[in-house]
XYZ file of C-alpha atoms in Angstrom:
312
model
C -19.844 23.596 -2.044
C -16.074 24.017 -1.883
C -14.414 25.511 -4.960
C -11.251 23.475 -4.406
C -10.667 20.641 -6.910
C -12.434 17.418 -5.974
C -11.919 15.248 -9.039
C -8.314 16.040 -9.948
C -7.170 12.615 -8.749
C -9.536 10.991 -11.255
C -8.067 12.768 -14.264
C -10.577 15.628 -14.433
C -9.047 19.059 -15.131
C -10.049 22.158 -13.182
C -11.924 23.599 -16.208
C -13.812 20.338 -16.790
C -14.768 20.064 -13.124
C -15.880 23.697 -12.975
C -18.187 23.213 -15.972
C -19.597 19.991 -14.492
C -20.265 21.566 -11.101
C -21.900 24.603 -12.708
C -24.211 22.257 -14.623
C -24.971 20.364 -11.398
C -26.060 23.627 -9.769
C -28.092 24.973 -12.733
C -29.755 21.789 -13.964
C -30.365 21.076 -17.681
C -28.926 24.027 -19.630
C -27.988 25.130 -23.115
C -24.393 26.040 -23.813
C -25.406 29.707 -23.963
C -27.185 29.587 -20.594
C -24.328 27.705 -19.000
C -21.780 30.123 -20.442
C -23.706 33.134 -19.095
C -23.886 31.714 -15.582
C -20.475 30.070 -15.559
C -18.538 33.073 -16.844
C -17.027 31.164 -19.778
C -17.512 31.528 -23.509
C -19.768 29.231 -25.529
C -16.765 28.335 -27.686
C -14.743 27.282 -24.642
C -17.582 25.103 -23.338
C -18.051 23.557 -26.789
C -14.365 22.560 -26.801
C -14.800 20.931 -23.373
C -17.938 19.035 -24.362
C -16.341 15.950 -26.022
C -14.072 15.434 -23.027
C -16.952 15.890 -20.553
C -18.897 13.231 -22.447
C -15.909 10.853 -22.534
C -15.586 11.233 -18.777
C -19.299 10.453 -18.366
C -19.954 13.751 -16.603
C -22.651 15.097 -18.962
C -25.408 13.771 -21.214
C -26.996 15.453 -24.263
C -30.775 15.804 -24.052
C -32.872 15.162 -27.154
C -34.204 18.110 -29.176
C -33.008 21.522 -30.224
C -31.290 23.649 -29.105
C -28.673 21.413 -27.574
C -29.145 21.015 -23.831
C -26.822 19.317 -21.389
C -27.626 17.338 -18.229
C -25.084 16.641 -15.481
C -24.675 12.954 -14.630
C -25.536 12.379 -10.932
C -22.310 12.408 -8.871
C -22.856 8.964 -7.368
C -22.967 7.527 -10.896
C -20.274 9.689 -12.518
C -17.686 9.532 -9.739
C -18.104 5.787 -9.105
C -17.580 5.138 -12.823
C -14.426 7.268 -12.849
C -13.099 5.513 -9.734
C -13.758 2.080 -11.258
C -11.980 3.111 -14.460
C -8.967 4.421 -12.543
C -8.803 1.218 -10.483
C -8.759 -0.833 -13.688
C -5.886 1.314 -14.993
C -3.955 0.819 -11.755
C -4.532 -2.955 -11.882
C -3.293 -3.091 -15.489
C -0.240 -1.036 -14.577
C 0.538 -3.278 -11.602
C 0.199 -6.360 -13.800
C 2.873 -4.891 -16.060
C 5.534 -5.196 -13.340
C 6.214 -8.863 -14.106
C 6.658 -8.488 -17.894
C 8.790 -5.381 -17.405
C 11.031 -7.183 -14.916
C 11.372 -10.051 -17.385
C 12.598 -7.602 -20.024
C 15.142 -5.986 -17.724
C 18.624 -7.366 -18.149
C 20.357 -7.890 -14.783
C 23.186 -5.466 -14.100
C 25.381 -6.171 -11.059
C 25.477 -2.514 -10.062
C 21.669 -2.505 -9.836
C 21.408 -5.495 -7.499
C 22.544 -3.478 -4.462
C 21.785 0.161 -3.605
C 23.313 2.290 -0.861
C 21.014 4.638 1.062
C 22.828 7.347 3.044
C 21.557 9.552 5.867
C 19.374 8.566 8.807
C 16.300 10.340 7.410
C 16.700 8.617 4.040
C 17.188 5.229 5.735
C 14.058 5.725 7.851
C 12.035 6.787 4.812
C 13.219 3.810 2.772
C 12.343 1.389 5.579
C 8.793 2.738 5.757
C 8.578 2.430 1.961
C 9.631 -1.208 2.307
C 6.827 -1.799 4.822
C 4.218 -0.021 2.726
C 5.306 -1.801 -0.446
C 5.053 -5.334 0.967
C 2.289 -7.396 -0.639
C 2.516 -10.854 0.969
C 5.232 -11.248 3.586
C 7.633 -9.268 5.745
C 10.607 -10.877 7.516
C 12.428 -8.801 10.143
C 15.519 -9.258 12.331
C 15.287 -6.654 15.070
C 18.084 -5.171 17.155
C 19.313 -1.646 17.978
C 20.267 0.931 16.886
C 17.044 1.996 15.177
C 16.748 4.507 12.352
C 12.980 4.811 12.891
C 11.255 5.649 16.168
C 10.091 2.353 17.694
C 6.502 3.577 18.202
C 6.270 4.816 14.602
C 7.747 1.589 13.256
C 5.341 -0.459 15.397
C 2.338 1.530 14.139
C 3.430 1.131 10.514
C 3.936 -2.595 11.035
C 0.452 -2.949 12.492
C -0.966 -1.153 9.438
C 1.001 -3.593 7.278
C -0.612 -6.555 9.049
C -4.079 -5.025 8.666
C -3.477 -5.217 4.915
C -3.203 -8.979 5.291
C 0.602 -9.144 5.160
C 2.237 -11.992 7.103
C 4.870 -10.551 9.458
C 7.533 -12.672 11.154
C 10.041 -10.984 13.441
C 13.027 -12.251 15.418
C 14.052 -9.942 18.266
C 17.535 -9.943 19.708
C 17.686 -9.601 23.524
C 19.201 -6.107 23.142
C 16.115 -4.969 21.232
C 14.011 -5.501 24.344
C 16.215 -3.091 26.340
C 14.643 -0.150 24.480
C 11.955 1.754 26.476
C 8.547 0.018 26.164
C 10.022 -2.375 23.574
C 8.397 -5.484 25.040
C 5.031 -3.670 25.181
C 5.342 -2.876 21.452
C 6.188 -6.510 20.704
C 3.275 -7.832 22.749
C 0.835 -5.521 20.967
C 2.283 -6.627 17.634
C 1.778 -10.282 18.609
C -1.795 -9.503 19.633
C -2.308 -7.907 16.190
C -1.042 -10.990 14.390
C 2.743 -10.757 14.197
C 4.647 -14.003 14.666
C 7.434 -12.897 17.001
C 10.385 -14.854 18.360
C 13.350 -14.149 20.604
C 16.765 -15.343 19.521
C 20.209 -14.591 18.152
C 20.170 -11.631 15.765
C 23.587 -11.107 14.113
C 22.396 -8.250 11.860
C 19.447 -5.938 11.426
C 17.403 -7.055 8.424
C 14.041 -6.537 6.730
C 12.907 -8.551 3.713
C 9.702 -7.743 1.783
C 8.118 -10.514 -0.310
C 11.536 -12.190 -0.610
C 12.261 -9.677 -3.384
C 13.811 -6.745 -1.519
C 16.013 -6.739 1.576
C 17.341 -3.885 3.693
C 20.243 -4.082 6.146
C 22.735 -1.634 7.682
C 25.937 -0.910 5.817
C 27.828 -0.235 9.047
C 28.708 -2.700 11.808
C 26.235 -3.721 14.484
C 28.271 -1.766 17.039
C 27.501 1.593 15.405
C 25.557 4.035 17.563
C 23.092 4.918 14.777
C 21.939 3.700 11.366
C 23.336 6.269 8.951
C 23.514 4.095 5.841
C 21.853 0.939 4.566
C 22.054 -1.561 1.738
C 19.022 -2.352 -0.404
C 19.391 -5.809 -1.951
C 17.316 -6.850 -4.983
C 16.772 -10.417 -6.305
C 20.196 -12.087 -6.318
C 22.234 -14.832 -4.664
C 22.879 -12.391 -1.805
C 19.145 -11.941 -1.238
C 18.637 -15.723 -1.264
C 21.378 -16.053 1.372
C 19.745 -13.417 3.586
C 16.379 -15.189 3.412
C 18.075 -18.508 4.261
C 19.782 -16.845 7.238
C 16.433 -15.606 8.522
C 14.838 -19.050 8.203
C 17.740 -20.719 10.032
C 17.507 -18.199 12.878
C 13.719 -18.580 12.972
C 13.952 -22.330 13.557
C 16.193 -21.843 16.602
C 14.382 -18.832 18.096
C 11.839 -18.937 20.927
C 8.264 -17.649 20.362
C 7.403 -14.480 22.251
C 3.953 -14.383 23.898
C 1.352 -11.635 23.685
C 0.081 -9.248 26.334
C -2.095 -11.860 28.048
C 0.720 -14.314 28.870
C 3.106 -12.765 31.440
C 4.415 -16.164 32.619
C 5.225 -17.189 29.060
C 7.206 -13.965 28.712
C 9.344 -14.962 31.685
C 9.832 -18.467 30.240
C 10.730 -17.129 26.800
C 13.378 -14.861 28.278
C 14.644 -17.722 30.447
C 14.944 -19.938 27.394
C 16.936 -17.211 25.656
C 19.473 -17.378 28.493
C 18.765 -14.020 30.165
C 19.563 -13.471 33.822
C 16.928 -12.573 36.411
C 18.127 -8.954 36.420
C 17.904 -8.751 32.616
C 14.416 -10.277 32.635
C 13.334 -7.795 35.304
C 14.554 -4.851 33.203
C 12.771 -6.066 30.100
C 9.488 -6.765 31.902
C 9.693 -3.607 34.051
C 9.292 -5.587 37.241
C 11.565 -6.192 40.219
C 14.217 -8.907 40.296
C 12.509 -10.376 43.361
C 9.241 -10.677 41.415
C 11.093 -12.450 38.596
C 12.687 -14.878 41.046
C 9.293 -15.628 42.625
C 7.714 -16.240 39.221
C 10.610 -18.481 38.185
C 10.192 -20.579 41.343
C 6.444 -20.896 40.731
C 7.000 -21.864 37.107
C 9.633 -24.438 38.045
C 7.143 -25.996 40.470
C 4.386 -26.083 37.842
C 6.672 -27.529 35.155
C 8.416 -29.973 37.448
C 11.770 -28.368 36.671
C 14.648 -28.519 39.129
C 16.478 -25.441 37.778
C 15.620 -22.241 35.908
C 17.555 -23.509 32.894
C 15.549 -26.710 32.858
C 12.352 -24.643 32.971
C 13.483 -22.722 29.907
C 14.389 -25.967 28.138
C 11.009 -27.538 28.974
C 9.276 -24.429 27.606
C 11.232 -24.681 24.338
C 10.476 -28.408 24.073
C 6.778 -27.736 24.645
C 6.737 -25.188 21.815
C 8.445 -27.611 19.417
C 5.880 -30.372 19.980
């Protein structure tokens, strides 16, 4: 058995764990026997005893002299885990009352995060801290590697979080960007293509994150964190307005829908070809086929018919 601490995360000190594990190895023992084998004094073990009993790690056997029995690990550890989970639940429930007690201070409604590493870290914290919903406006530049961000977002969805994302056309110019979006859609993200005036992420409609610098900056070196306020309400309203006018993006199994979605967004054949990693000639052939199937006379009409079909 490893001598490294195993129960530290459950509030068990190194000395308490060492005594418990020694008793597990030796079986029912007196304090004197345990002290001799464990290399500790009887007095030291006697001082640990009340705490070991409170933790449910040992039981006193009837009779004299006093003998101790180690509680089986599957019983002792499960009880400690359940107790710690109850403590965490009580602590989490305290967030609401504590927020109610906090007086609003204007300087606390908006934070500034500086440095690309700090911005990336704070964004991942926003993802990991979401409990119900994540709203995202996506466009370059990106503070977090797209693959890393995509993986974190998929983990967020596996926790049962609803994710809605609107992708600006420029976001799909990044290498493998459309592949990441399609996988996200397959994993449950609701993704749309549309106008994205700013980068934005909103968790549970309680915390928003957006760049401090203009959209034309080459990198995200600073960001604003917005807490519950009129500004946050405005950002959520902006997202919802953009969502209503955006075009749904299809998953990996709908290549024709991808062409139609990009058509509806107003992209040229060359731009569609770049985003789908296919040739312009292939795009033109697919557009002609889709126009025939939809009964559209022009590529723009095909995009409009696709949008109308989605709104029905």
